[in-house]
Coordinates of C-alpha atoms and ligand atoms in Angstrom, one line a residue:
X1111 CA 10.2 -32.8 -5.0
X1112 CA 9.7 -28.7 -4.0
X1113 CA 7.7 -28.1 -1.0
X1114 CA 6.4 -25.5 -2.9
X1115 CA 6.1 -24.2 -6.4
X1116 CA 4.9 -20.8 -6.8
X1117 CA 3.5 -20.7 -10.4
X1118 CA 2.3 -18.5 -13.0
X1119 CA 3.5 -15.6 -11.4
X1120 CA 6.5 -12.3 -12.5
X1121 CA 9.7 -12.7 -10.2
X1122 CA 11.6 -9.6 -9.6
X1123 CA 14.7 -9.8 -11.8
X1124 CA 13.4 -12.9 -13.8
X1125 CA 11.3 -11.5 -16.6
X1126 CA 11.6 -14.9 -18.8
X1127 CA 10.2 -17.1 -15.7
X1128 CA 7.1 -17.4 -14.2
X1129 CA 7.7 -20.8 -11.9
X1130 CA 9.7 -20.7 -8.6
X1131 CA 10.7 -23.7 -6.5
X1132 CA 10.9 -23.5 -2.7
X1133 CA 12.9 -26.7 -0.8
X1134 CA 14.0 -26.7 2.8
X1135 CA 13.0 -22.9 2.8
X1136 CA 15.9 -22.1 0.2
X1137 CA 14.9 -21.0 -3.5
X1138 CA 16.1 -24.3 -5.7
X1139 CA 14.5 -23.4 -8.5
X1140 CA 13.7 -20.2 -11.0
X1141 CA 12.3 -20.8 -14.8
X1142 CA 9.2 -21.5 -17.0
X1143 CA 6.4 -23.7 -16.1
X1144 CA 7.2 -27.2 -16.9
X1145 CA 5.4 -29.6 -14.6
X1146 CA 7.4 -30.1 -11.6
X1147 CA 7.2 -32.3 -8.8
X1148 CA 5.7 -30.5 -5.6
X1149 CA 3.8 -30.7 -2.3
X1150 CA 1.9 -28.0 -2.8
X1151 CA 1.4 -26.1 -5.7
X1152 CA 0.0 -22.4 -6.0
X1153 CA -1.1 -20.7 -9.1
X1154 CA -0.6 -16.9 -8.3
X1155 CA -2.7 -15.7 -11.6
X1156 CA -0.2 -13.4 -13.0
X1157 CA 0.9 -11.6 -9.3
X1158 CA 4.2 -10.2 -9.2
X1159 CA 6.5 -12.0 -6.3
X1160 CA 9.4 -9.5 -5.2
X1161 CA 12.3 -10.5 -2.2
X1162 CA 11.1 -9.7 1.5
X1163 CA 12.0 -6.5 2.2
X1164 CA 14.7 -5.2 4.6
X1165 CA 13.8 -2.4 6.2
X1166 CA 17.3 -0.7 7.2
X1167 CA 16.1 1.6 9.9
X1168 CA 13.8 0.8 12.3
X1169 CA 12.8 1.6 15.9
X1170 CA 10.3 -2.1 16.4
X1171 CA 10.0 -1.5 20.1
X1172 CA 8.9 2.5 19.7
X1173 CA 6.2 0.6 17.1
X1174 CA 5.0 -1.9 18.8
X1175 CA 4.2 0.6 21.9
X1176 CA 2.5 2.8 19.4
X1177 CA 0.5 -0.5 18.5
X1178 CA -0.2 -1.3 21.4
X1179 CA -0.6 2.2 23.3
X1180 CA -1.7 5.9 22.4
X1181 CA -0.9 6.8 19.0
X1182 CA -1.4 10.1 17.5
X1183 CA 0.1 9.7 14.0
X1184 CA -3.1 9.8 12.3
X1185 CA -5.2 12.7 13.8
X1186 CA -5.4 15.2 11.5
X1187 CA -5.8 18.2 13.6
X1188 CA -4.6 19.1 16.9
X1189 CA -7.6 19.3 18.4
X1190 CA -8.4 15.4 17.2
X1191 CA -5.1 14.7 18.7
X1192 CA -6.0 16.2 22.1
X1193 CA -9.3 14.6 22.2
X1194 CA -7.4 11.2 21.9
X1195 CA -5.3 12.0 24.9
X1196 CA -8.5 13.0 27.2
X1197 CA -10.4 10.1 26.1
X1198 CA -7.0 7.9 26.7
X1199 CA -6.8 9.3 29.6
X1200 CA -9.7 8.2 31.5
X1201 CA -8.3 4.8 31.5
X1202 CA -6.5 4.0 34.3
X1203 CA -3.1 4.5 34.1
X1204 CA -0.6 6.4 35.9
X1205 CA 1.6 7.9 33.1
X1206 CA 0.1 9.4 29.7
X1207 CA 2.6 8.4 27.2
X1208 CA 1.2 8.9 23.3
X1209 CA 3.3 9.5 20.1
X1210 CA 3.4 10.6 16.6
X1211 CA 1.5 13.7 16.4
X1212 CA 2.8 15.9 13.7
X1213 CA 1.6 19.4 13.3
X1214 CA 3.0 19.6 9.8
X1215 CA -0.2 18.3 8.4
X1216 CA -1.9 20.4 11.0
X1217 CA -4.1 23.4 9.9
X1218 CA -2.6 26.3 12.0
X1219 CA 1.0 23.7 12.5
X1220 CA 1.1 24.9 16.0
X1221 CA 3.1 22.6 18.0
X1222 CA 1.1 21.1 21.2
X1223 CA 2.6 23.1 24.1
X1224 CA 2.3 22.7 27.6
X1225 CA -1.1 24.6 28.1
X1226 CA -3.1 22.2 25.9
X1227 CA -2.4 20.0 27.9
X1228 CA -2.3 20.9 31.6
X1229 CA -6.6 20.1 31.4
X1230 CA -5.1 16.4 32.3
X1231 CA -4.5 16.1 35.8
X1232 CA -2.5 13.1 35.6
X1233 CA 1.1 13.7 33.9
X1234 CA 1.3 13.3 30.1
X1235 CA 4.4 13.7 27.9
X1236 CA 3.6 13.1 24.2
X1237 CA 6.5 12.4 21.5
X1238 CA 6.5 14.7 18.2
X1239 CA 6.7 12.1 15.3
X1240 CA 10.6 12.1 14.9
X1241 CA 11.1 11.1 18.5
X1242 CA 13.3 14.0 18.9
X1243 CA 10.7 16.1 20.9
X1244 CA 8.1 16.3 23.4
X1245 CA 5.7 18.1 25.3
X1246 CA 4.7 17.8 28.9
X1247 CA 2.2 19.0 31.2
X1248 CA 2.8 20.6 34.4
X1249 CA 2.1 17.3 36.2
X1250 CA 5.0 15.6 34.0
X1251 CA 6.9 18.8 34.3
X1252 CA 6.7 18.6 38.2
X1253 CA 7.8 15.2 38.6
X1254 CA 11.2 16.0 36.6
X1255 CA 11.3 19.6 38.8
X1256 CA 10.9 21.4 35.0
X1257 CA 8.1 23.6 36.0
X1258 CA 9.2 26.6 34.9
X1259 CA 9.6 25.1 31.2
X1260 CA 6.7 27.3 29.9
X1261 CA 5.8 25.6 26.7
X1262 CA 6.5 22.0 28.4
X1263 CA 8.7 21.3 25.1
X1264 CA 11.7 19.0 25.8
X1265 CA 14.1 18.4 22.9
X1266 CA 16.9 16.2 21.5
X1267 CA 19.5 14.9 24.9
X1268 CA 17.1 16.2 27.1
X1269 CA 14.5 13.6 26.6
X1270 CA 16.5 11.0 28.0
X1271 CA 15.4 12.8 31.8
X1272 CA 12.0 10.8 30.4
X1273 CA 13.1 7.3 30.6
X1274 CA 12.4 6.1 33.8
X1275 CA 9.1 7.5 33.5
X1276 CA 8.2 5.8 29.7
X1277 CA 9.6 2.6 30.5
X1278 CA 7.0 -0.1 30.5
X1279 CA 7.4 -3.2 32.3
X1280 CA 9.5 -5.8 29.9
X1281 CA 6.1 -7.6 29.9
X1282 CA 4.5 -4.8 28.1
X1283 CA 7.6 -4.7 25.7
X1284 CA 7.6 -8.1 24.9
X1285 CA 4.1 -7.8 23.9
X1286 CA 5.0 -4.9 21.9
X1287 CA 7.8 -6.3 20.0
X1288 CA 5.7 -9.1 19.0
X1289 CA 2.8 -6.6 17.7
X1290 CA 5.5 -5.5 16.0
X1291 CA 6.7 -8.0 14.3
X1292 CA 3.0 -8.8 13.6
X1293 CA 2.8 -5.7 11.4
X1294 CA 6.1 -6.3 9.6
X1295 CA 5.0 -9.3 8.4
X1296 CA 1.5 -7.7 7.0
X1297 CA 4.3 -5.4 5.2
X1298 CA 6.4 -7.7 3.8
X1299 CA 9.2 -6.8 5.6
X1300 CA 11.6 -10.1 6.2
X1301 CA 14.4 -8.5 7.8
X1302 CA 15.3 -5.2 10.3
X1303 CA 18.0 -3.6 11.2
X1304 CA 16.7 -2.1 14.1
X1305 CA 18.0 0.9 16.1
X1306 CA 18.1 -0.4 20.2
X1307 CA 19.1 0.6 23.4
X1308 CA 20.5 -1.6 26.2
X1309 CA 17.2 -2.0 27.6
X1310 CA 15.3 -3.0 24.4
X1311 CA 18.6 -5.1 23.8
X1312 CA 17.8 -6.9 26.9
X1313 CA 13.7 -7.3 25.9
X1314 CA 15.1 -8.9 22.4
X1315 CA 17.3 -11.8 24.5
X1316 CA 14.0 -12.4 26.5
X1317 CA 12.1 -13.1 23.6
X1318 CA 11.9 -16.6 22.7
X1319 CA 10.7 -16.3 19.3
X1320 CA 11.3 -13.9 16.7
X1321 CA 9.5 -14.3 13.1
X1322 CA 11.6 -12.2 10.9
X1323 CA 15.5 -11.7 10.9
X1324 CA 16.7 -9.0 12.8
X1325 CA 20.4 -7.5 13.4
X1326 CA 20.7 -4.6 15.7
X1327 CA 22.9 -1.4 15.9
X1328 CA 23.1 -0.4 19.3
X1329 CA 23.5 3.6 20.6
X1330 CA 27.3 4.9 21.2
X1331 CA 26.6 5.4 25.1
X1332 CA 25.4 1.9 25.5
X1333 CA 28.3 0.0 22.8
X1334 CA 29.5 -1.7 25.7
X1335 CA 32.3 -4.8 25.2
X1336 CA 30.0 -7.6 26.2
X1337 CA 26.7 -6.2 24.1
X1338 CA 28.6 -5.7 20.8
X1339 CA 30.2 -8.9 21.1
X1340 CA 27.1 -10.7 20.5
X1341 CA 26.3 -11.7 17.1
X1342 CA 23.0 -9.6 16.9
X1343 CA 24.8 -6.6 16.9
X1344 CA 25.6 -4.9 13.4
X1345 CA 27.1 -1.8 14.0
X1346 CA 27.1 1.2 16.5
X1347 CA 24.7 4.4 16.3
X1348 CA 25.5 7.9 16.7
X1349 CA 23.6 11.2 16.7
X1350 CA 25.5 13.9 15.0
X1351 CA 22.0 16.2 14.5
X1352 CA 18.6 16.4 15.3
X1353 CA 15.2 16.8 13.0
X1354 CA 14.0 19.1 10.1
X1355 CA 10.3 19.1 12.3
X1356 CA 12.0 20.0 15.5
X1357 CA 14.3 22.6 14.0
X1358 CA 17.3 20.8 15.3
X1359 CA 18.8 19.5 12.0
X1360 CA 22.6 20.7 11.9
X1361 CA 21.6 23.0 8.4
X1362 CA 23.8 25.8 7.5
X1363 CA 21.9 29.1 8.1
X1364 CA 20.2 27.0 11.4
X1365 CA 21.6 27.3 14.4
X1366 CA 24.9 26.5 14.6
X1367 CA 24.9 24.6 18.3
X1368 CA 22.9 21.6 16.2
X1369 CA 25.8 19.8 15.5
X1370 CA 26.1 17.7 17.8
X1371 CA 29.9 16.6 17.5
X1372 CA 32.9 18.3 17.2
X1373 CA 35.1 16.1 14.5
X1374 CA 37.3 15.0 16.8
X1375 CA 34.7 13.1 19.2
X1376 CA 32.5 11.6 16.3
X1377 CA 36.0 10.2 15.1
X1378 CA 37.0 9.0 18.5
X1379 CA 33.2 7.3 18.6
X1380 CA 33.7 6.1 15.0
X1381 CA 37.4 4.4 16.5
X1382 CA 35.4 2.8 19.7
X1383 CA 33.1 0.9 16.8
X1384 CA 35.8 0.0 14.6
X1385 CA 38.1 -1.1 17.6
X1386 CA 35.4 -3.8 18.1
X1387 CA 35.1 -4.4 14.4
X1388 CA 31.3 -3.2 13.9
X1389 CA 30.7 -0.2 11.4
X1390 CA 29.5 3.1 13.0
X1391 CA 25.6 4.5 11.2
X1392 CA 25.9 8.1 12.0
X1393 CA 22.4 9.9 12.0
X1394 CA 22.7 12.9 9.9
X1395 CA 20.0 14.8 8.0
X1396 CA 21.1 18.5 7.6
X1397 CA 24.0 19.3 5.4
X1398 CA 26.7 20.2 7.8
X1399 CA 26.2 17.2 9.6
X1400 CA 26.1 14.8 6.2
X1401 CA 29.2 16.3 5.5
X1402 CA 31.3 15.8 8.5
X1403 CA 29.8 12.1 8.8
X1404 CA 31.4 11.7 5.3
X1405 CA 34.6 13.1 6.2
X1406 CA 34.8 10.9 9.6
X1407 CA 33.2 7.7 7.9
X1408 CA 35.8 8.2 5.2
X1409 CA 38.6 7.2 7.8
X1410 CA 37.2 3.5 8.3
X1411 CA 36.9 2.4 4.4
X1412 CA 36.8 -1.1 5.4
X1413 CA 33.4 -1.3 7.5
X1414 CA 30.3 -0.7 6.0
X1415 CA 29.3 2.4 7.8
X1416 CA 26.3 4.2 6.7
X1417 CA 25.0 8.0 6.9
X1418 CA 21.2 7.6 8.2
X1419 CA 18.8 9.9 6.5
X1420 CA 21.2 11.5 4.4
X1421 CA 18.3 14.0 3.8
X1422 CA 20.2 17.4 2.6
X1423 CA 23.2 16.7 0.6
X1424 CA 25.1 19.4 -2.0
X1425 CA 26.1 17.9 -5.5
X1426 CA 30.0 18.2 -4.7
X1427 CA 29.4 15.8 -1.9
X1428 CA 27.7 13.4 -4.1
X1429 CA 30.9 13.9 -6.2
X1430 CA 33.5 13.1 -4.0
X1431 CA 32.1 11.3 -0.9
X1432 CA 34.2 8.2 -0.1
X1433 CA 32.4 5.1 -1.9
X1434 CA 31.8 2.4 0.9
X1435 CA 30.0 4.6 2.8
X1436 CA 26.4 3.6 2.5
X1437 CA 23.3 6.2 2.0
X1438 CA 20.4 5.2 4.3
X1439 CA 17.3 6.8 3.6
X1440 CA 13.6 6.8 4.2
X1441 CA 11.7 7.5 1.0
X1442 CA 8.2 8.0 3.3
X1443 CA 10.1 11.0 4.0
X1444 CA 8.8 12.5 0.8
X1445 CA 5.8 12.8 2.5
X1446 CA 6.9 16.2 3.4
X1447 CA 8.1 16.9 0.4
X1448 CA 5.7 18.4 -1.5
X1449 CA 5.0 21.6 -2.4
X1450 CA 4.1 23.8 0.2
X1451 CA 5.1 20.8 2.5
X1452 CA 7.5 20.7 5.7
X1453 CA 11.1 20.7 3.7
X1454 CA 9.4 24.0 1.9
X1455 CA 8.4 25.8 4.7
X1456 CA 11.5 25.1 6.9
X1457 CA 14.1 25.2 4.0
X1458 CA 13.1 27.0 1.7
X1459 CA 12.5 26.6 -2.5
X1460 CA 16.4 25.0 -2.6
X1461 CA 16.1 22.4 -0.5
X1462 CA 12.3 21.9 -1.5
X1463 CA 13.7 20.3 -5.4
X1464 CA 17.0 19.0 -4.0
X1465 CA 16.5 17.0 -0.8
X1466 CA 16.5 13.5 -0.5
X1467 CA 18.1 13.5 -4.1
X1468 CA 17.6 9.3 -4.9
X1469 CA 18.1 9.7 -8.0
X1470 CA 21.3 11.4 -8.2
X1471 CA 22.9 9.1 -5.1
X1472 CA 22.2 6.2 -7.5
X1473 CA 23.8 8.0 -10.4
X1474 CA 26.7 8.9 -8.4
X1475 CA 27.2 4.9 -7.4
X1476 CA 26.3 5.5 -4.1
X1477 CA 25.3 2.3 -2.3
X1478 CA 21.3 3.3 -1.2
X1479 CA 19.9 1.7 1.3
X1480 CA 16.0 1.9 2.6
X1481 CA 14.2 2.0 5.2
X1482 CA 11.3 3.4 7.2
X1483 CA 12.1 4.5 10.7
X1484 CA 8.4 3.6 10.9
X1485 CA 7.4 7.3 9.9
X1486 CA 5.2 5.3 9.2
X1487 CA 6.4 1.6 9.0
X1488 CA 5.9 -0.3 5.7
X1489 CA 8.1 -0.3 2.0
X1490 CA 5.1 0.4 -0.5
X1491 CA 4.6 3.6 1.2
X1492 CA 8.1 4.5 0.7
X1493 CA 8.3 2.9 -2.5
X1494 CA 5.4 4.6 -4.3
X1495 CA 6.6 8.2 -2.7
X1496 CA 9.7 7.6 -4.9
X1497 CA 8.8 6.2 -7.4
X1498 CA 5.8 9.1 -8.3
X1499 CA 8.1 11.8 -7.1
X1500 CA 7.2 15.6 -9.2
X1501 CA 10.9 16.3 -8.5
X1502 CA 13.6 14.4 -11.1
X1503 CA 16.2 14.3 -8.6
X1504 CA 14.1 12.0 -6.2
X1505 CA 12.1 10.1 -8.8
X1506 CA 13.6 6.6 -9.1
X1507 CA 12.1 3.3 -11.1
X1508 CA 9.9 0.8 -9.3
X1509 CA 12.8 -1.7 -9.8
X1510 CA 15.6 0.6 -8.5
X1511 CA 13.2 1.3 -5.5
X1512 CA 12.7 -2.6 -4.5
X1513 CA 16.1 -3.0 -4.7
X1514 CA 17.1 -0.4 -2.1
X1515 CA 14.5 -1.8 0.2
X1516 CA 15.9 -5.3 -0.9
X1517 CA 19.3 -6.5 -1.9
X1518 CA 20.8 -3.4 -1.2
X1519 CA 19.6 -3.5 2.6
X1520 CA 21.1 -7.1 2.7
X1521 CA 24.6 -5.7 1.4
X1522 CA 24.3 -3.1 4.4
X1523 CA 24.0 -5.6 6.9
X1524 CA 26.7 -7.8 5.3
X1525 CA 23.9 -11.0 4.9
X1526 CA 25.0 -12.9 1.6
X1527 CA 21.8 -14.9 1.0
X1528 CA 18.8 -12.7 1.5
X1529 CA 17.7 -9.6 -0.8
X1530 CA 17.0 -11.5 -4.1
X1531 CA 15.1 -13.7 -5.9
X1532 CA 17.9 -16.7 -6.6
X1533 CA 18.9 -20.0 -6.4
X1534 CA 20.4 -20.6 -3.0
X1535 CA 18.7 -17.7 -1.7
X1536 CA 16.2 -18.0 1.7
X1537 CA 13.0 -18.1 0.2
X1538 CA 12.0 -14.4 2.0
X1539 CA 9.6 -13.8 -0.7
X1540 CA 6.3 -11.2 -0.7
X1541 CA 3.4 -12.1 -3.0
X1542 CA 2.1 -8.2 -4.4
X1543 CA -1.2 -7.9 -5.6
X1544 CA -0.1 -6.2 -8.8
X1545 CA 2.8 -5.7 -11.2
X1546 CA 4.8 -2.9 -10.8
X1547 CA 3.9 -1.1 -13.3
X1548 CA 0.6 -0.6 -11.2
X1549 CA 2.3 0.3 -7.6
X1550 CA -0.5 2.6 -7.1
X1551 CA -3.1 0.5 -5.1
X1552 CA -0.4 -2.4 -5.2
X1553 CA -0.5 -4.7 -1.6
X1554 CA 1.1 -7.3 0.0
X1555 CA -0.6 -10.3 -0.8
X1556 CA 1.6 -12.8 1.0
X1557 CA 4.9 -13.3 3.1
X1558 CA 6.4 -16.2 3.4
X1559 CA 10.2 -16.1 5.7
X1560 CA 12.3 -19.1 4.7
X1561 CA 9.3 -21.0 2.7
X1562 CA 6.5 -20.8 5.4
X1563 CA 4.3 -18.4 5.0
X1564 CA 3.9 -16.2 7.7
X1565 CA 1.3 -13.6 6.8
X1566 CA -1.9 -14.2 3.8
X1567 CA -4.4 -11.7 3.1
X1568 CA -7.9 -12.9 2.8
X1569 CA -8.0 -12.7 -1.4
X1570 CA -4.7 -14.7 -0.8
X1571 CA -5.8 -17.5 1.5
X1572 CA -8.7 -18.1 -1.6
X1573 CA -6.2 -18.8 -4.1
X1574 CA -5.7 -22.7 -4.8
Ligands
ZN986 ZN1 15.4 6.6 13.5

């Protein structure tokens, strides 16, 4: 007897079947409707049920505070953006921390500079959308002795001076990390591997219940002995460039200081990983900096190391780049994409047609793994952006999409029995409201983690 039988429904991967038997929260059964035996039975009406997603690149902690605190992501002009601070603002608290604002989809795509924001008497720092800048007002400024820092812009290494003043009590994190996890579920995301720092490492062992898997790559400076001996930890994360928004992406007519490694350090850090048999991700977006990850990476064939973001790579690398290294990319970056967009007006026509080339990382047999880094967080964003893309090179199929936020996130993180639709699988499944062949308005219905279900919409929770 199943506990539950998920009927009348399209299963990724199964296109004959349209039953699916959950025991024990494992997947026992996949076929046609013959009457089965079951504790509960639902009759999905012809919805399409697809794995829970893994979401390869994450930053939970960062979204739970933007949850739970001041976020700027969707104010469409700067001066909605500042209003949000004031208003924040009058609430009592000593520190102003907000992120997400992007002027990209600003109007005049002015960055906020010190001098909106010196109005606020008490100190305010506010995070560009990448993370990899900030701006402060004087009061912020003053209490880091910057004050001479005209446009109050802090970038890239420099933002770690911030810490001690953006770090909320573990309470609040806790909190946080649950909201998070909230909103994962509402996305259909099952699995994270999620970027940390010894601190949010320490918030995660504090937490006495976590609703989705999680494994965690944990920054070089912190990839201490005792912390990458636990079995939490996937791998080890390294910088090697900054952002296409902040101008610090290691590109090759950009400045050339943006690399952020010589090759002997990012091998030495690539060595410290391996020596305690985790895989090292290296970020990387621009193209000098995919291509000396590739070279380093190349060195540790054995570990599945990844290149994250993998934004701005040249055919020949494509060609000859080392075959266990893994491709992880965010497809919600082609929300910058377009014409006219952020990669155009940084990078020129070029790099307008040819980043973030899906399709020809697949064709090469490049493993492709996605995720979000919560710009914003949720796979149908992502998925829809690639699979509508006007650019051949990016535009992928709905299945080849689900798969790279599915199974092929699962071969990333080593994990044998999540990422597809099978017998002897977890039963990670999400319930979509439509088939994929209409992603366009497409939702998650349901998400159920090992056979409970964990999140229902309302049209959901009617169905009998
Ligand atoms: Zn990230």
């Amino acid at each position: 007897m199943y506990d539950i039988l998920l009927q009348n429904c399209h299963i990724f991967g199964h296109d004959e079947s349209d039953t699916l038997g959950i025991r024990n929260g494992m997947i026992e059964y996949i076929g046609n409707g013959v009457e089965k035996q079951a504790k509960k039975k639902i009759d999905l009406e012809g919805r399409m049920i697809v794995p829970g997603f893994v979401d390869s690149h994450t930053h939970m902690l960062s979204l739970g505070l933007s949850l739970t605190g001041l976020e700027l992501s969707g104010a469409k002009s700067k001066d909605e953006a500042l209003n949000k601070v004031k208003e924040y603002a009058k609430k009592a608290e000593k520190i102003i921390v907000g992120r997400g604002w992007d002027e990209s989809l600003w109007k005049d795509r002015t960055y906020i500079t010190r001098e909106d924001l010196d109005v606020i008497e008490k100190p305010v720092i506010l995070f560009r959308r990448d993370g990899h800048m900030a701006t402060l007002n004087i009061a912020a400024l003053r209490i880091l002795a910057l004050e001479s820092r005209k446009d109050g812009i802090l970038k890239e290494k420099e933002l770690d001076l911030l810490d001690p003043l953006i770090t909320p009590s573990k309470t609040v994190q806790k909190k946080a990390l649950q909201e998070a996890f909230k909103r994962a579920l509402q996305e259909g995301v099952t699995f994270v591997r999620d970027i940390v720092d010894a601190n949010t490492f320490e918030v995660y062992k504090k937490m006495k219940h976590i609703p989705i898997g999680v494994k965690m790559l944990i920054y070089d400076n912190d990839a201490n002995k005792s912390i990458c001996n636990e079995s939490s930890i996937c791998g080890v994360k390294t910088f090697l460039d900054g952002s296409i928004g902040a101008m610090t992406a290691a590109v090759s007519d950009w400045d050339s200081s943006n690399v952020l490694a010589t090759k002997d350090n990012l091998s030495s850090i690539a060595q410290h990983a391996w020596n305690m048999k985790l895989p090292l991700a290296v970020h990387a977006i621009g193209d000098k900096a995919t291509e000396l990850a590739a070279e380093v990476l190349s060195e540790g064939s054995h570990f599945k190391n990844s290149i994250e973001h993998f934004e701005l790579v040249h055919d020949d690398l494509l060609q000859s780049m080392d075959r266990h290294i893994i491709a992880s990319c965010q497809p919600n970056f082609l929300q910058w994409s377009l014409p006219g967009g952020l990669y155009e007006r940084r990078l020129g026509r070029y790099w307008l047609e040819n980043n973030n080339p899906y399709r020809k990382i697949l064709d090469s047999g490049i493993h492709l793994a996605f995720g979000s880094d919560c710009m914003p967080f949720g796979p149908l964003y992502g998925i829809k952006l690639a699979t509508s893309s006007p650019f051949q090179k990016q535009r992928i199929s709905a299945e080849e999409a689900i798969t790279c936020y599915t199974y092929e996130g699962a071969y990333l993180l080593g994990m044998e029995q999540i990422g597809k639709l099978e017998k002897g699988y977890y039963a990670d499944i999400v319930i979509l409201s439509n088939t994929l062949d209409r992603l366009d308005n497409c939702k998650v219905e349901a998400t159920l983690v090992h056979g409970r279900t964990l999140y229902s919409s309302d049209s959901f929770k009617g169905l009998k």
